[in-house]
Amino acid sequence: MKSIFFTSLSILATFLIVSTSAKPLVDIESQEASPADADKVIKYIQDPNNAGNLNPSCFFSGQTAVQTVIKGKTYTSKKSAESALKDFQASKNCRVIAEVVANAGVSTGVLTDADWKRISKAFADQVAGQVYVLLGKDIRKGSVWETDEKDALKNNAKVTRVEISEIETDGSIKVTGRTKATL
């Protein structure tokens, strides 16, 4: 009985030491804006010498309710464009915004939502040639794709072709017939 008590006491003491010395979780919503970091990324994006590190580019947004049948029973889960991005990016050999941010020497963790909006718009304004887009069937109203990236790509004269793919309800990814003009 004593060993259980002392083990429990030891675990509690360890927890208190760790929890009081650990840094508090960062509340992303209350982070101070980091204009210097965002400006550094935007400058990198706008530098013509970095065009090869931007193109071809990938954009992604949304999610799809995916249905899977196992032993005659249907299960539904969500597959986000972000979760499918790694394989999509590899198949298209394209650059994503997080990769560009890292190449600019900035940690993605220090950027606020406002920073991401500015950087994403700058990326969409500067990319050229072939652009790949991966979308889910459900795209959040007010997403960066809807508010900034889509129109920037449509208006970017340097973008010659946009290939749009969509996550299907079976989880597969299919190229749609949509183009730059019908984004």
PDB file of C-alpha atoms in Angstrom:
ATOM      1  CA  MET A   1       0.000   0.000   0.000  1.00  0.00           C
ATOM      2  CA  LYS A   2       2.866   2.358   0.866  1.00  0.00           C
ATOM      3  CA  SER A   3       4.509   1.791  -2.543  1.00  0.00           C
ATOM      4  CA  ILE A   4       1.274   2.682  -4.370  1.00  0.00           C
ATOM      5  CA  PHE A   5       0.968   5.840  -2.268  1.00  0.00           C
ATOM      6  CA  PHE A   6       4.574   6.890  -2.888  1.00  0.00           C
ATOM      7  CA  THR A   7       4.329   6.036  -6.607  1.00  0.00           C
ATOM      8  CA  SER A   8       1.177   8.145  -6.895  1.00  0.00           C
ATOM      9  CA  LEU A   9       2.810  10.953  -4.924  1.00  0.00           C
ATOM     10  CA  SER A  10       5.889  10.773  -7.138  1.00  0.00           C
ATOM     11  CA  ILE A  11       3.770  10.930 -10.307  1.00  0.00           C
ATOM     12  CA  LEU A  12       1.827  13.912  -8.923  1.00  0.00           C
ATOM     13  CA  ALA A  13       5.031  15.751  -8.000  1.00  0.00           C
ATOM     14  CA  THR A  14       6.508  15.111 -11.449  1.00  0.00           C
ATOM     15  CA  PHE A  15       3.306  16.379 -13.071  1.00  0.00           C
ATOM     16  CA  LEU A  16       3.338  19.553 -10.983  1.00  0.00           C
ATOM     17  CA  ILE A  17       6.990  20.255 -11.763  1.00  0.00           C
ATOM     18  CA  VAL A  18       6.494  19.682 -15.500  1.00  0.00           C
ATOM     19  CA  SER A  19       3.199  21.560 -15.731  1.00  0.00           C
ATOM     20  CA  THR A  20       4.431  24.600 -13.812  1.00  0.00           C
ATOM     21  CA  SER A  21       7.681  24.830 -15.737  1.00  0.00           C
ATOM     22  CA  ALA A  22       6.174  24.216 -19.171  1.00  0.00           C
ATOM     23  CA  LYS A  23       5.448  27.164 -21.404  1.00  0.00           C
ATOM     24  CA  PRO A  24       1.757  27.949 -21.836  1.00  0.00           C
ATOM     25  CA  LEU A  25       0.100  27.018 -25.098  1.00  0.00           C
ATOM     26  CA  VAL A  26       0.079  29.848 -27.607  1.00  0.00           C
ATOM     27  CA  ASP A  27      -3.307  31.224 -28.527  1.00  0.00           C
ATOM     28  CA  ILE A  28      -2.985  31.774 -32.277  1.00  0.00           C
ATOM     29  CA  GLU A  29      -5.918  34.183 -32.362  1.00  0.00           C
ATOM     30  CA  SER A  30      -4.271  36.525 -29.840  1.00  0.00           C
ATOM     31  CA  GLN A  31      -0.776  36.476 -31.365  1.00  0.00           C
ATOM     32  CA  GLU A  32       0.688  39.815 -32.180  1.00  0.00           C
ATOM     33  CA  ALA A  33       0.935  40.469 -35.893  1.00  0.00           C
ATOM     34  CA  SER A  34       4.347  39.674 -37.319  1.00  0.00           C
ATOM     35  CA  PRO A  35       4.598  42.132 -40.194  1.00  0.00           C
ATOM     36  CA  ALA A  36       8.380  41.768 -40.401  1.00  0.00           C
ATOM     37  CA  ASP A  37       8.076  38.002 -40.963  1.00  0.00           C
ATOM     38  CA  ALA A  38       5.202  38.369 -43.441  1.00  0.00           C
ATOM     39  CA  ASP A  39       7.045  41.163 -45.256  1.00  0.00           C
ATOM     40  CA  LYS A  40      10.158  38.977 -45.494  1.00  0.00           C
ATOM     41  CA  VAL A  41       8.137  36.182 -47.137  1.00  0.00           C
ATOM     42  CA  ILE A  42       6.359  38.575 -49.503  1.00  0.00           C
ATOM     43  CA  LYS A  43       9.691  40.120 -50.522  1.00  0.00           C
ATOM     44  CA  TYR A  44      10.995  36.594 -51.218  1.00  0.00           C
ATOM     45  CA  ILE A  45       7.893  35.790 -53.312  1.00  0.00           C
ATOM     46  CA  GLN A  46       8.189  39.022 -55.298  1.00  0.00           C
ATOM     47  CA  ASP A  47      11.908  38.589 -56.026  1.00  0.00           C
ATOM     48  CA  PRO A  48      12.200  37.458 -59.687  1.00  0.00           C
ATOM     49  CA  ASN A  49      15.265  35.393 -58.742  1.00  0.00           C
ATOM     50  CA  ASN A  50      12.986  33.095 -56.701  1.00  0.00           C
ATOM     51  CA  ALA A  51      10.466  32.359 -59.487  1.00  0.00           C
ATOM     52  CA  GLY A  52      11.867  28.863 -59.891  1.00  0.00           C
ATOM     53  CA  ASN A  53      11.090  28.209 -56.212  1.00  0.00           C
ATOM     54  CA  LEU A  54       7.429  29.184 -56.719  1.00  0.00           C
ATOM     55  CA  ASN A  55       6.525  27.380 -59.914  1.00  0.00           C
ATOM     56  CA  PRO A  56       4.737  25.245 -60.713  1.00  0.00           C
ATOM     57  CA  SER A  57       2.524  25.989 -57.724  1.00  0.00           C
ATOM     58  CA  CYS A  58      -0.218  24.189 -55.793  1.00  0.00           C
ATOM     59  CA  PHE A  59      -3.184  25.718 -54.011  1.00  0.00           C
ATOM     60  CA  PHE A  60      -5.630  23.775 -51.856  1.00  0.00           C
ATOM     61  CA  SER A  61      -8.812  24.281 -49.857  1.00  0.00           C
ATOM     62  CA  GLY A  62     -11.836  22.466 -48.496  1.00  0.00           C
ATOM     63  CA  GLN A  63     -12.849  18.954 -47.587  1.00  0.00           C
ATOM     64  CA  THR A  64     -15.095  16.174 -48.830  1.00  0.00           C
ATOM     65  CA  ALA A  65     -17.306  13.738 -46.939  1.00  0.00           C
ATOM     66  CA  VAL A  66     -15.845  10.379 -47.962  1.00  0.00           C
ATOM     67  CA  GLN A  67     -17.901   7.214 -47.785  1.00  0.00           C
ATOM     68  CA  THR A  68     -16.264   3.844 -47.219  1.00  0.00           C
ATOM     69  CA  VAL A  69     -18.058   0.511 -47.234  1.00  0.00           C
ATOM     70  CA  ILE A  70     -16.682  -2.152 -44.904  1.00  0.00           C
ATOM     71  CA  LYS A  71     -18.439  -5.519 -44.684  1.00  0.00           C
ATOM     72  CA  GLY A  72     -21.591  -4.013 -46.150  1.00  0.00           C
ATOM     73  CA  LYS A  73     -21.728  -1.074 -43.726  1.00  0.00           C
ATOM     74  CA  THR A  74     -21.139   2.503 -44.945  1.00  0.00           C
ATOM     75  CA  TYR A  75     -18.915   4.810 -42.910  1.00  0.00           C
ATOM     76  CA  THR A  76     -18.476   8.530 -43.549  1.00  0.00           C
ATOM     77  CA  SER A  77     -15.370  10.552 -42.725  1.00  0.00           C
ATOM     78  CA  LYS A  78     -13.917  13.873 -43.843  1.00  0.00           C
ATOM     79  CA  LYS A  79     -10.915  14.087 -46.144  1.00  0.00           C
ATOM     80  CA  SER A  80      -9.409  17.551 -46.279  1.00  0.00           C
ATOM     81  CA  ALA A  81      -7.439  18.939 -49.182  1.00  0.00           C
ATOM     82  CA  GLU A  82      -4.621  19.559 -46.710  1.00  0.00           C
ATOM     83  CA  SER A  83      -4.506  15.877 -45.687  1.00  0.00           C
ATOM     84  CA  ALA A  84      -4.363  14.820 -49.366  1.00  0.00           C
ATOM     85  CA  LEU A  85      -1.814  17.480 -50.267  1.00  0.00           C
ATOM     86  CA  LYS A  86       1.423  15.528 -49.804  1.00  0.00           C
ATOM     87  CA  ASP A  87       0.557  12.889 -52.416  1.00  0.00           C
ATOM     88  CA  PHE A  88      -1.060  15.484 -54.707  1.00  0.00           C
ATOM     89  CA  GLN A  89       2.008  17.720 -54.497  1.00  0.00           C
ATOM     90  CA  ALA A  90       4.335  14.811 -55.231  1.00  0.00           C
ATOM     91  CA  SER A  91       2.295  13.774 -58.278  1.00  0.00           C
ATOM     92  CA  LYS A  92       2.316  17.317 -59.697  1.00  0.00           C
ATOM     93  CA  ASN A  93       5.825  18.301 -58.549  1.00  0.00           C
ATOM     94  CA  CYS A  94       4.468  21.653 -57.407  1.00  0.00           C
ATOM     95  CA  ARG A  95       5.279  24.147 -54.642  1.00  0.00           C
ATOM     96  CA  VAL A  96       2.940  24.945 -51.755  1.00  0.00           C
ATOM     97  CA  ILE A  97       2.824  28.094 -49.676  1.00  0.00           C
ATOM     98  CA  ALA A  98       4.297  26.507 -46.512  1.00  0.00           C
ATOM     99  CA  GLU A  99       7.334  25.384 -48.530  1.00  0.00           C
ATOM    100  CA  VAL A 100       7.769  28.918 -49.879  1.00  0.00           C
ATOM    101  CA  VAL A 101       7.530  30.381 -46.363  1.00  0.00           C
ATOM    102  CA  ALA A 102      10.221  27.973 -45.160  1.00  0.00           C
ATOM    103  CA  ASN A 103      12.431  28.817 -48.164  1.00  0.00           C
ATOM    104  CA  ALA A 104      12.112  32.483 -47.180  1.00  0.00           C
ATOM    105  CA  GLY A 105      13.565  31.575 -43.777  1.00  0.00           C
ATOM    106  CA  VAL A 106      10.397  32.101 -41.748  1.00  0.00           C
ATOM    107  CA  SER A 107       8.746  29.609 -39.410  1.00  0.00           C
ATOM    108  CA  THR A 108       5.106  28.944 -40.282  1.00  0.00           C
ATOM    109  CA  GLY A 109       4.294  28.921 -36.558  1.00  0.00           C
ATOM    110  CA  VAL A 110       4.982  32.640 -36.106  1.00  0.00           C
ATOM    111  CA  LEU A 111       2.516  33.790 -38.757  1.00  0.00           C
ATOM    112  CA  THR A 112      -0.939  35.080 -37.866  1.00  0.00           C
ATOM    113  CA  ASP A 113      -4.103  34.558 -39.910  1.00  0.00           C
ATOM    114  CA  ALA A 114      -3.668  38.084 -41.299  1.00  0.00           C
ATOM    115  CA  ASP A 115      -0.076  37.256 -42.304  1.00  0.00           C
ATOM    116  CA  TRP A 116      -1.215  34.083 -44.103  1.00  0.00           C
ATOM    117  CA  LYS A 117      -3.850  36.044 -46.044  1.00  0.00           C
ATOM    118  CA  ARG A 118      -1.262  38.597 -47.212  1.00  0.00           C
ATOM    119  CA  ILE A 119       1.302  35.933 -48.086  1.00  0.00           C
ATOM    120  CA  SER A 120      -1.229  33.722 -49.894  1.00  0.00           C
ATOM    121  CA  LYS A 121      -2.453  36.636 -52.004  1.00  0.00           C
ATOM    122  CA  ALA A 122       1.133  37.626 -52.857  1.00  0.00           C
ATOM    123  CA  PHE A 123       1.864  34.004 -53.835  1.00  0.00           C
ATOM    124  CA  ALA A 124      -1.207  33.859 -56.102  1.00  0.00           C
ATOM    125  CA  ASP A 125      -0.259  37.224 -57.617  1.00  0.00           C
ATOM    126  CA  GLN A 126       3.307  36.105 -58.413  1.00  0.00           C
ATOM    127  CA  VAL A 127       3.060  32.504 -59.609  1.00  0.00           C
ATOM    128  CA  ALA A 128       3.404  31.838 -63.323  1.00  0.00           C
ATOM    129  CA  GLY A 129       2.777  29.132 -65.892  1.00  0.00           C
ATOM    130  CA  GLN A 130       0.987  25.961 -64.769  1.00  0.00           C
ATOM    131  CA  VAL A 131      -0.952  26.086 -61.483  1.00  0.00           C
ATOM    132  CA  TYR A 132      -2.542  23.093 -59.753  1.00  0.00           C
ATOM    133  CA  VAL A 133      -5.521  23.402 -57.427  1.00  0.00           C
ATOM    134  CA  LEU A 134      -6.861  20.707 -55.097  1.00  0.00           C
ATOM    135  CA  LEU A 135     -10.340  21.326 -53.718  1.00  0.00           C
ATOM    136  CA  GLY A 136     -12.740  19.493 -51.490  1.00  0.00           C
ATOM    137  CA  LYS A 137     -16.439  19.518 -52.340  1.00  0.00           C
ATOM    138  CA  ASP A 138     -17.074  21.706 -49.268  1.00  0.00           C
ATOM    139  CA  ILE A 139     -15.082  24.928 -49.080  1.00  0.00           C
ATOM    140  CA  ARG A 140     -15.487  27.118 -46.012  1.00  0.00           C
ATOM    141  CA  LYS A 141     -17.083  30.463 -46.755  1.00  0.00           C
ATOM    142  CA  GLY A 142     -14.496  33.143 -46.105  1.00  0.00           C
ATOM    143  CA  SER A 143     -11.526  30.809 -46.640  1.00  0.00           C
ATOM    144  CA  VAL A 144      -8.314  32.323 -47.994  1.00  0.00           C
ATOM    145  CA  TRP A 145      -8.991  30.419 -51.226  1.00  0.00           C
ATOM    146  CA  GLU A 146     -12.384  32.120 -51.596  1.00  0.00           C
ATOM    147  CA  THR A 147     -11.376  35.599 -50.428  1.00  0.00           C
ATOM    148  CA  ASP A 148      -7.871  36.017 -51.838  1.00  0.00           C
ATOM    149  CA  GLU A 149      -6.266  33.257 -53.879  1.00  0.00           C
ATOM    150  CA  LYS A 150      -8.968  32.365 -56.420  1.00  0.00           C
ATOM    151  CA  ASP A 151      -9.477  35.878 -57.795  1.00  0.00           C
ATOM    152  CA  ALA A 152      -5.743  36.620 -57.707  1.00  0.00           C
ATOM    153  CA  LEU A 153      -5.087  33.543 -59.864  1.00  0.00           C
ATOM    154  CA  LYS A 154      -7.893  34.461 -62.277  1.00  0.00           C
ATOM    155  CA  ASN A 155      -6.450  37.957 -62.680  1.00  0.00           C
ATOM    156  CA  ASN A 156      -2.810  36.866 -62.894  1.00  0.00           C
ATOM    157  CA  ALA A 157      -1.819  37.183 -66.574  1.00  0.00           C
ATOM    158  CA  LYS A 158       1.366  35.155 -65.908  1.00  0.00           C
ATOM    159  CA  VAL A 159      -0.738  32.063 -65.101  1.00  0.00           C
ATOM    160  CA  THR A 160      -1.179  30.243 -68.402  1.00  0.00           C
ATOM    161  CA  ARG A 161      -3.067  27.162 -67.223  1.00  0.00           C
ATOM    162  CA  VAL A 162      -4.943  26.060 -64.108  1.00  0.00           C
ATOM    163  CA  GLU A 163      -5.660  22.380 -63.534  1.00  0.00           C
ATOM    164  CA  ILE A 164      -8.344  21.878 -60.904  1.00  0.00           C
ATOM    165  CA  SER A 165      -8.703  18.559 -59.103  1.00  0.00           C
ATOM    166  CA  GLU A 166     -11.383  17.632 -56.611  1.00  0.00           C
ATOM    167  CA  ILE A 167     -11.601  15.063 -53.831  1.00  0.00           C
ATOM    168  CA  GLU A 168     -14.414  12.652 -54.698  1.00  0.00           C
ATOM    169  CA  THR A 169     -16.777  11.012 -52.203  1.00  0.00           C
ATOM    170  CA  ASP A 170     -14.830   7.755 -52.550  1.00  0.00           C
ATOM    171  CA  GLY A 171     -11.628   9.573 -51.505  1.00  0.00           C
ATOM    172  CA  SER A 172     -10.036   9.573 -54.940  1.00  0.00           C
ATOM    173  CA  ILE A 173      -8.794  12.737 -56.604  1.00  0.00           C
ATOM    174  CA  LYS A 174     -10.024  13.543 -60.084  1.00  0.00           C
ATOM    175  CA  VAL A 175      -9.150  16.340 -62.488  1.00  0.00           C
ATOM    176  CA  THR A 176     -12.255  18.398 -63.226  1.00  0.00           C
ATOM    177  CA  GLY A 177     -13.135  20.147 -66.481  1.00  0.00           C
ATOM    178  CA  ARG A 178     -12.869  23.543 -64.786  1.00  0.00           C
ATOM    179  CA  THR A 179     -10.207  25.972 -66.000  1.00  0.00           C
ATOM    180  CA  LYS A 180      -8.711  29.330 -65.050  1.00  0.00           C
ATOM    181  CA  ALA A 181     -11.734  31.038 -66.595  1.00  0.00           C
ATOM    182  CA  THR A 182     -14.187  28.918 -64.584  1.00  0.00           C
ATOM    183  CA  LEU A 183     -12.412  28.927 -61.216  1.00  0.00           C
TER     184      LEU A 183
END
